[in-house]
CSV table of C-alpha atoms in Angstrom, one decimal:
chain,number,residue,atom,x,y,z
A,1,UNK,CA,-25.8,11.7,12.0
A,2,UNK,CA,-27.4,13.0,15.3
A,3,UNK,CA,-31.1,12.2,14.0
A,4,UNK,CA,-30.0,9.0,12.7
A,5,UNK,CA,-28.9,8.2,17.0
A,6,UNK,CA,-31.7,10.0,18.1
A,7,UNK,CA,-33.8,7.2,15.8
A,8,UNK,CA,-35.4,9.5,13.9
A,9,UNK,CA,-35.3,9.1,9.7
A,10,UNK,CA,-34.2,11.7,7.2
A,11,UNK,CA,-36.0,12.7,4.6
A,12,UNK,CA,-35.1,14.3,0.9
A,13,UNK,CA,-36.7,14.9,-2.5
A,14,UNK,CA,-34.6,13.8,-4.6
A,15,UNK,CA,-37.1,14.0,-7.7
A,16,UNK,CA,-39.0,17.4,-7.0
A,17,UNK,CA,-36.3,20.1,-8.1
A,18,UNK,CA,-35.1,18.0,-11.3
A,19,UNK,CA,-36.6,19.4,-13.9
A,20,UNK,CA,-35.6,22.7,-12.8
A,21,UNK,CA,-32.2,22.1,-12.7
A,22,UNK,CA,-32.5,20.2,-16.1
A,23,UNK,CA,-34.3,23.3,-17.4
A,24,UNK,CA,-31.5,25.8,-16.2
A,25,UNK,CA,-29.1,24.1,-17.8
A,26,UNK,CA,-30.8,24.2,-21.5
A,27,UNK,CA,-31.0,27.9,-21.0
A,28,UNK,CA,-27.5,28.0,-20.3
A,29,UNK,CA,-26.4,25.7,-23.3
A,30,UNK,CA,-28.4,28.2,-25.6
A,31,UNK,CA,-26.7,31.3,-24.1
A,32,UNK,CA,-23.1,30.0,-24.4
A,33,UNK,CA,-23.6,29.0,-27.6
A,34,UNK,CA,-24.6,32.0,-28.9
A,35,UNK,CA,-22.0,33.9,-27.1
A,36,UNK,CA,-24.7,35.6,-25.5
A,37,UNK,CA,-22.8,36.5,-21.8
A,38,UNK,CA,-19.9,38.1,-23.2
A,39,UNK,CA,-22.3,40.2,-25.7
A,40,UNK,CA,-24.4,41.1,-22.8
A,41,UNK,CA,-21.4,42.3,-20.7
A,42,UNK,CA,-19.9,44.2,-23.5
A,43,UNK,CA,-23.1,45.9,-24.4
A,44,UNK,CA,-23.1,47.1,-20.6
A,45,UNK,CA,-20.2,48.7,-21.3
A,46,UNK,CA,-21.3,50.3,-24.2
A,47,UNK,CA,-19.5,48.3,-26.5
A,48,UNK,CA,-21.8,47.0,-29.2
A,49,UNK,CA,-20.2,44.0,-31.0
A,50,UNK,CA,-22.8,42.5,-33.3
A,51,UNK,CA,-20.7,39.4,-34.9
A,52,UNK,CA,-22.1,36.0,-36.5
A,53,UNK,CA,-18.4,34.5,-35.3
A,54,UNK,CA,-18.5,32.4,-32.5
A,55,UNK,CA,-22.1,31.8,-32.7
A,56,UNK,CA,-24.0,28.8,-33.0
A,57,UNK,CA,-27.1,26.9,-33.2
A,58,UNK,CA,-27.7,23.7,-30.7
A,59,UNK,CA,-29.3,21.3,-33.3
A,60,UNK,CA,-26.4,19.2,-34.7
A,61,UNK,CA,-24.6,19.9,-31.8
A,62,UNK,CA,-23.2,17.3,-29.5
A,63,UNK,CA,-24.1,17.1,-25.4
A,64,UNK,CA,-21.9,15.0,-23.2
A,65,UNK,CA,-23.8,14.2,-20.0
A,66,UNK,CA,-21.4,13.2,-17.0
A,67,UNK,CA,-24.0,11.3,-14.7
A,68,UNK,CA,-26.8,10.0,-16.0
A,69,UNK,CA,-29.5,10.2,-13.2
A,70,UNK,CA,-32.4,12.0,-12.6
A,71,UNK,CA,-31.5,15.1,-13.8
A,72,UNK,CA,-29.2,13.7,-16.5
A,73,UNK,CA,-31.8,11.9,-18.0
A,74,UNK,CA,-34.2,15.1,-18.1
A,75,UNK,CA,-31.6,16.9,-19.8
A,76,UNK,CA,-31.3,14.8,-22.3
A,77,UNK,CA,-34.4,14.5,-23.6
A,78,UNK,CA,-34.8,18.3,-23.5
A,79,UNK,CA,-31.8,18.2,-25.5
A,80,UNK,CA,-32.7,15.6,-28.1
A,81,UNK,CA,-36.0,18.3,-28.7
A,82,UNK,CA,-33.2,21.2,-29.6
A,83,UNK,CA,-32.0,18.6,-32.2
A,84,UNK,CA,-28.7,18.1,-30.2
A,85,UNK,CA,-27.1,14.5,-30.1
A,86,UNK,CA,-26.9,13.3,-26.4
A,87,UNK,CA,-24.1,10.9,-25.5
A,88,UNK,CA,-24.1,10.4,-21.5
A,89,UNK,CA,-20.8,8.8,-19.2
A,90,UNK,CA,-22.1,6.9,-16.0
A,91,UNK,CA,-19.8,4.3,-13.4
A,92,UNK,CA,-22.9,2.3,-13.9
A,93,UNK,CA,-24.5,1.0,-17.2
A,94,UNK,CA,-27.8,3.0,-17.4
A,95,UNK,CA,-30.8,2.6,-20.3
A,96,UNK,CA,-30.4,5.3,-21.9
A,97,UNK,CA,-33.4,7.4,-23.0
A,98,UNK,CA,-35.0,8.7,-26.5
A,99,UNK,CA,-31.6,8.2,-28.5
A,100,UNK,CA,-29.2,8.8,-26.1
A,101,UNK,CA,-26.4,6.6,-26.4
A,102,UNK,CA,-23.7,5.6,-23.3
A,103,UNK,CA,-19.9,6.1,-23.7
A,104,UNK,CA,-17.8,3.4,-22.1
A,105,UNK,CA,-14.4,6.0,-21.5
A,106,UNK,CA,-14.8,9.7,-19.6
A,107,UNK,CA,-12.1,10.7,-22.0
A,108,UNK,CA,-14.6,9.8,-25.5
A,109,UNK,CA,-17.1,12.0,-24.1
A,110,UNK,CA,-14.5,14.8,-23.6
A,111,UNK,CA,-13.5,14.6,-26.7
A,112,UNK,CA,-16.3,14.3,-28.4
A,113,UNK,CA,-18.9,17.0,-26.6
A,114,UNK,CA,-19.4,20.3,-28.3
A,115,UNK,CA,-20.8,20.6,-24.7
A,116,UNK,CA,-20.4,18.8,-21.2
A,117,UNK,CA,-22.7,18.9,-18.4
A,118,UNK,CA,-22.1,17.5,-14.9
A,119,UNK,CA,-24.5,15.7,-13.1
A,120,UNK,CA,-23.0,13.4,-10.5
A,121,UNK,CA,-22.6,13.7,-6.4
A,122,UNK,CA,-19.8,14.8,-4.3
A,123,UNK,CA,-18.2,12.3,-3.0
A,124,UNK,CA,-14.2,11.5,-3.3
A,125,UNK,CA,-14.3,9.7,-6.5
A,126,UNK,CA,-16.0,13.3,-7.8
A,127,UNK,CA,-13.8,15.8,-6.3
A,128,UNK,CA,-11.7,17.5,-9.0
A,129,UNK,CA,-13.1,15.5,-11.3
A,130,UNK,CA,-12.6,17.9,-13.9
A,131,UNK,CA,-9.1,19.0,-13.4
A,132,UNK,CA,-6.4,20.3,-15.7
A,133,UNK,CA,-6.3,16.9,-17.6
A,134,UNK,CA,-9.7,16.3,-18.1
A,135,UNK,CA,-10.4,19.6,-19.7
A,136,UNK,CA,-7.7,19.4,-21.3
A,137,UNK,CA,-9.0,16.7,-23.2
A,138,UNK,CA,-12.5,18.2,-24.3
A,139,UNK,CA,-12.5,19.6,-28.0
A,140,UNK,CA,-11.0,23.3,-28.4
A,141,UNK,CA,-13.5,25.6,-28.4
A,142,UNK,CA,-16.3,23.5,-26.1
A,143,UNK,CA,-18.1,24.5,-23.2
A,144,UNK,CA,-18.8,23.3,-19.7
A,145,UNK,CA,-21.6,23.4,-17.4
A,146,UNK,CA,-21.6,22.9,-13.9
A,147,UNK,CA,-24.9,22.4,-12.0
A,148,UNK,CA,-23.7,19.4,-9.5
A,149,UNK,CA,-21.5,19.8,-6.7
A,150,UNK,CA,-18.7,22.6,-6.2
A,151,UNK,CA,-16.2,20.5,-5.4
A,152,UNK,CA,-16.2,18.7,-8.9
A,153,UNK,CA,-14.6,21.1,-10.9
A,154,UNK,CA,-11.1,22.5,-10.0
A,155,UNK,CA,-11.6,25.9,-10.4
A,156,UNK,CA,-7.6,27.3,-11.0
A,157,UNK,CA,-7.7,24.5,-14.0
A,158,UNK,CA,-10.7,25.9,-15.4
A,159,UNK,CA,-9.5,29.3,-15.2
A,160,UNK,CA,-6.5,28.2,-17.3
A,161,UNK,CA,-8.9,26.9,-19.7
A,162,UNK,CA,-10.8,29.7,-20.2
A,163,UNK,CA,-7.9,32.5,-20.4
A,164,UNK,CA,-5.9,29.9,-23.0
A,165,UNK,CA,-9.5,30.1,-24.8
A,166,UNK,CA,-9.1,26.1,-25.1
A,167,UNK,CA,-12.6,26.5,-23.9
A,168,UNK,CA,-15.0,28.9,-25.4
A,169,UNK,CA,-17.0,29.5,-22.1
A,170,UNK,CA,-18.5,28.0,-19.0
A,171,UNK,CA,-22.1,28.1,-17.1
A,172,UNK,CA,-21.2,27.4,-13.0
A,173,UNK,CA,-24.1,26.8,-10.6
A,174,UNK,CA,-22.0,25.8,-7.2
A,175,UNK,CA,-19.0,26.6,-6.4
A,176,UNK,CA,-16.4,24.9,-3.5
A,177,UNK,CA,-17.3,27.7,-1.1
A,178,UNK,CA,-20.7,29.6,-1.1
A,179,UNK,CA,-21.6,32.4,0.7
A,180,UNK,CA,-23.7,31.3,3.8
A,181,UNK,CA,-26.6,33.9,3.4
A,182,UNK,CA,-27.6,36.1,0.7
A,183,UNK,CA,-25.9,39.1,2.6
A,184,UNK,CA,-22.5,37.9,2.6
A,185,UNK,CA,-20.0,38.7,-0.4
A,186,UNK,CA,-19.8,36.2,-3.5
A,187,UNK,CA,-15.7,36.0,-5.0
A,188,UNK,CA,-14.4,33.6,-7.7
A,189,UNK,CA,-11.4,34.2,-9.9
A,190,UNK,CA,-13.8,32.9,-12.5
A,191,UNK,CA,-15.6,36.7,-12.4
A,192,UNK,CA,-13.0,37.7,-14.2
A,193,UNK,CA,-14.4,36.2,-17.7
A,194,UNK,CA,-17.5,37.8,-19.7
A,195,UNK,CA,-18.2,34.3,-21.4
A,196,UNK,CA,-19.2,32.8,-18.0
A,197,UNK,CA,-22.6,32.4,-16.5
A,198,UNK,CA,-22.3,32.3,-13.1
A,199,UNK,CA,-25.2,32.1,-10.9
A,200,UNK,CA,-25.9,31.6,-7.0
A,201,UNK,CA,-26.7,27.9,-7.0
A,202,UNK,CA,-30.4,28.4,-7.9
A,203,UNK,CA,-30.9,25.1,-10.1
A,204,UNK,CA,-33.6,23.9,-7.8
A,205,UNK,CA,-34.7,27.5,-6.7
A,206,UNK,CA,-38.1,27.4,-8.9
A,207,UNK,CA,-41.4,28.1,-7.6
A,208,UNK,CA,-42.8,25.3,-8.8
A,209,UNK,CA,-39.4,22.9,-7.1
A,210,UNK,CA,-39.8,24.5,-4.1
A,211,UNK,CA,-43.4,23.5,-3.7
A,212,UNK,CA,-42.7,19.8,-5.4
A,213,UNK,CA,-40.2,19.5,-2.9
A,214,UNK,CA,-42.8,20.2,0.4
A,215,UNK,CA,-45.6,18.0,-0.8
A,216,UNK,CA,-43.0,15.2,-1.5
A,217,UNK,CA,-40.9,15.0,1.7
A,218,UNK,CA,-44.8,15.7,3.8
A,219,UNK,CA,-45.9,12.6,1.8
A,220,UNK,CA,-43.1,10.7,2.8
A,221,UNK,CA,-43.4,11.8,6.6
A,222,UNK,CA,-47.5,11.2,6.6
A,223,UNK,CA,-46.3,7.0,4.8
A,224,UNK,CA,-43.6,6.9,7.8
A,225,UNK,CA,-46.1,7.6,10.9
A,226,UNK,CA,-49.3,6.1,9.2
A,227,UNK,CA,-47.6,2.9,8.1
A,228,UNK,CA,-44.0,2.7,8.9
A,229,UNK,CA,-42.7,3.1,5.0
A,230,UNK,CA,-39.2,4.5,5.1
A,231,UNK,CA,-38.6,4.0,1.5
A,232,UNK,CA,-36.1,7.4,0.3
A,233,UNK,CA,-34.9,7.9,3.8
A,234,UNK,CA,-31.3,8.9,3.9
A,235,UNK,CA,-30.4,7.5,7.0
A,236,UNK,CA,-32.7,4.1,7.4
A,237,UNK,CA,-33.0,0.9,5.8
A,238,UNK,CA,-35.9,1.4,3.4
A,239,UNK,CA,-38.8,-0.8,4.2
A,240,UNK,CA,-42.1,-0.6,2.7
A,241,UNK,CA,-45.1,-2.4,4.3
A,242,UNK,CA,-48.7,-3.2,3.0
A,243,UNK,CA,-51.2,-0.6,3.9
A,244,UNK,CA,-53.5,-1.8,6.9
A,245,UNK,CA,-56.8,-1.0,8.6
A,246,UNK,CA,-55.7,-1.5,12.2
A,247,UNK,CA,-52.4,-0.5,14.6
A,248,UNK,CA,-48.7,-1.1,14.2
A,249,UNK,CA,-46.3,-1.2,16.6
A,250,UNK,CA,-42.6,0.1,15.1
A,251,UNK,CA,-39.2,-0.7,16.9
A,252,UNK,CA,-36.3,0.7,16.2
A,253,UNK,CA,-33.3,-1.0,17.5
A,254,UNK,CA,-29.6,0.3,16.8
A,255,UNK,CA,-27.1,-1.9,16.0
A,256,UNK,CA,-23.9,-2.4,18.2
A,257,UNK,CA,-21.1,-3.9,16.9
A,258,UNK,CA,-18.8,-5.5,19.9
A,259,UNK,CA,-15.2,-4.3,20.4
């Protein structure tokens, strides 16, 4: 990391955009649940297709959270409020919150959920993690949301899913490759499908996240000059000293490991 050798720490906000992203995602379980994309695409095609079939309320439905983190946590008490049961899968054991209640096996959860939401990092133990087995095990008829990292879902497998109609529809947030700037052209074989929401990674793109996420990261900058705190930092040890009245003098040394 070239600020890490310059000896300079890395900031993020890993708190600030969470209940945004928490937030989308409820709007998306309500939609897909009422069929609500593929009636809007329909009726812009002036097909009207007013059916109760296919259509359902969230309370008494089930949510499977796949990472139970800051976000995942959000979600599910936003969910609990809709009347939904929340049962969460995490590599770690986590207290779970309001009456959430922690699944020991991925494949429980995805057979279980009426609805699964993803919630975990990218990192290799995450790619694909959703491929053609894993959906293949979630109940006929469920939906899946994607509001993590592209690379977590295979996308081809998902496809499958969707034109088989083993799943009943599908909310994706990021995608493997994005568009580098609003200008350049969006693709995905998933545009194919009026019962998916897809959207242009915006989970965190809220007024109020974008704000939350300046005043948090400036906070942590002021701590770091003023008194040395590097506590979040991406790329130092975290160290968190007493406040003081008088000077401090920081060194950062690297460390070299000998051939």
């Amino acid at each position: 990391m070239r600020r890490q050798s310059a000896g300079s720490p890395v900031f993020n906000a890993p708190f600030s955009n969470t209940r945004s992203v928490a937030e989308l995602v409820i709007g998306e379980l309500l939609l897909l649940l009422r069929g609500v994309p593929e009636a809007n695409a329909k009726a812009h095609r002036g097909v009207w297709n007013k059916l109760a079939a296919g259509s359902f309320e969230a309370r008494g439905k089930k949510l499977g959270i796949i990472g139970y983190g800051h976000i995942g946590t959000q979600l599910g008490i936003l969910a609990e409020s809709l009347g939904m049961y929340v049962y969460f899968y995490d590599i770690e054991n986590k207290l779970p919150l309001g009456n959430a209640t922690q699944v020991q096996h991925l494949s429980d959860l995805l057979n279980m959920s009426d609805v699964v939401s993803l919630h975990v990092p990218e990192n290799p133990s995450t790619k694909n993690m959703m491929g053609a087995k894993e959906i293949s095990l979630m109940k006929p008829g469920s939906l899946l949301i994607n509001a993590s990292r592209g690379t977590v879902v295979d996308i081809p497998a998902l496809c499958d899913a969707l034109a088989s109609k083993h799943l009943a529809g599908a909310a994706i947030d990021v995608f493997p490759t994005e568009p580098a700037t609003n200008s350049d052209p969006f693709t995905s074989p998933l545009c194919e499908f009026d019962n998916v929401l897809l959207t242009p990674h915006i989970g965190g793109s809220t007024q109020e996240a974008q704000e939350n996420i300046g005043l948090e990261v400036a906070g942590k900058l002021i701590k770091y000059s003023d008194n040395g705190s590097t506590l979040s930092a991406v790329n130092f040890p975290e160290v968190s000293l007493p406040l003081h009245g008088g000077r401090r003098l920081m060194h950062i040394h690297e460390t070299v490991r000998a051939c």
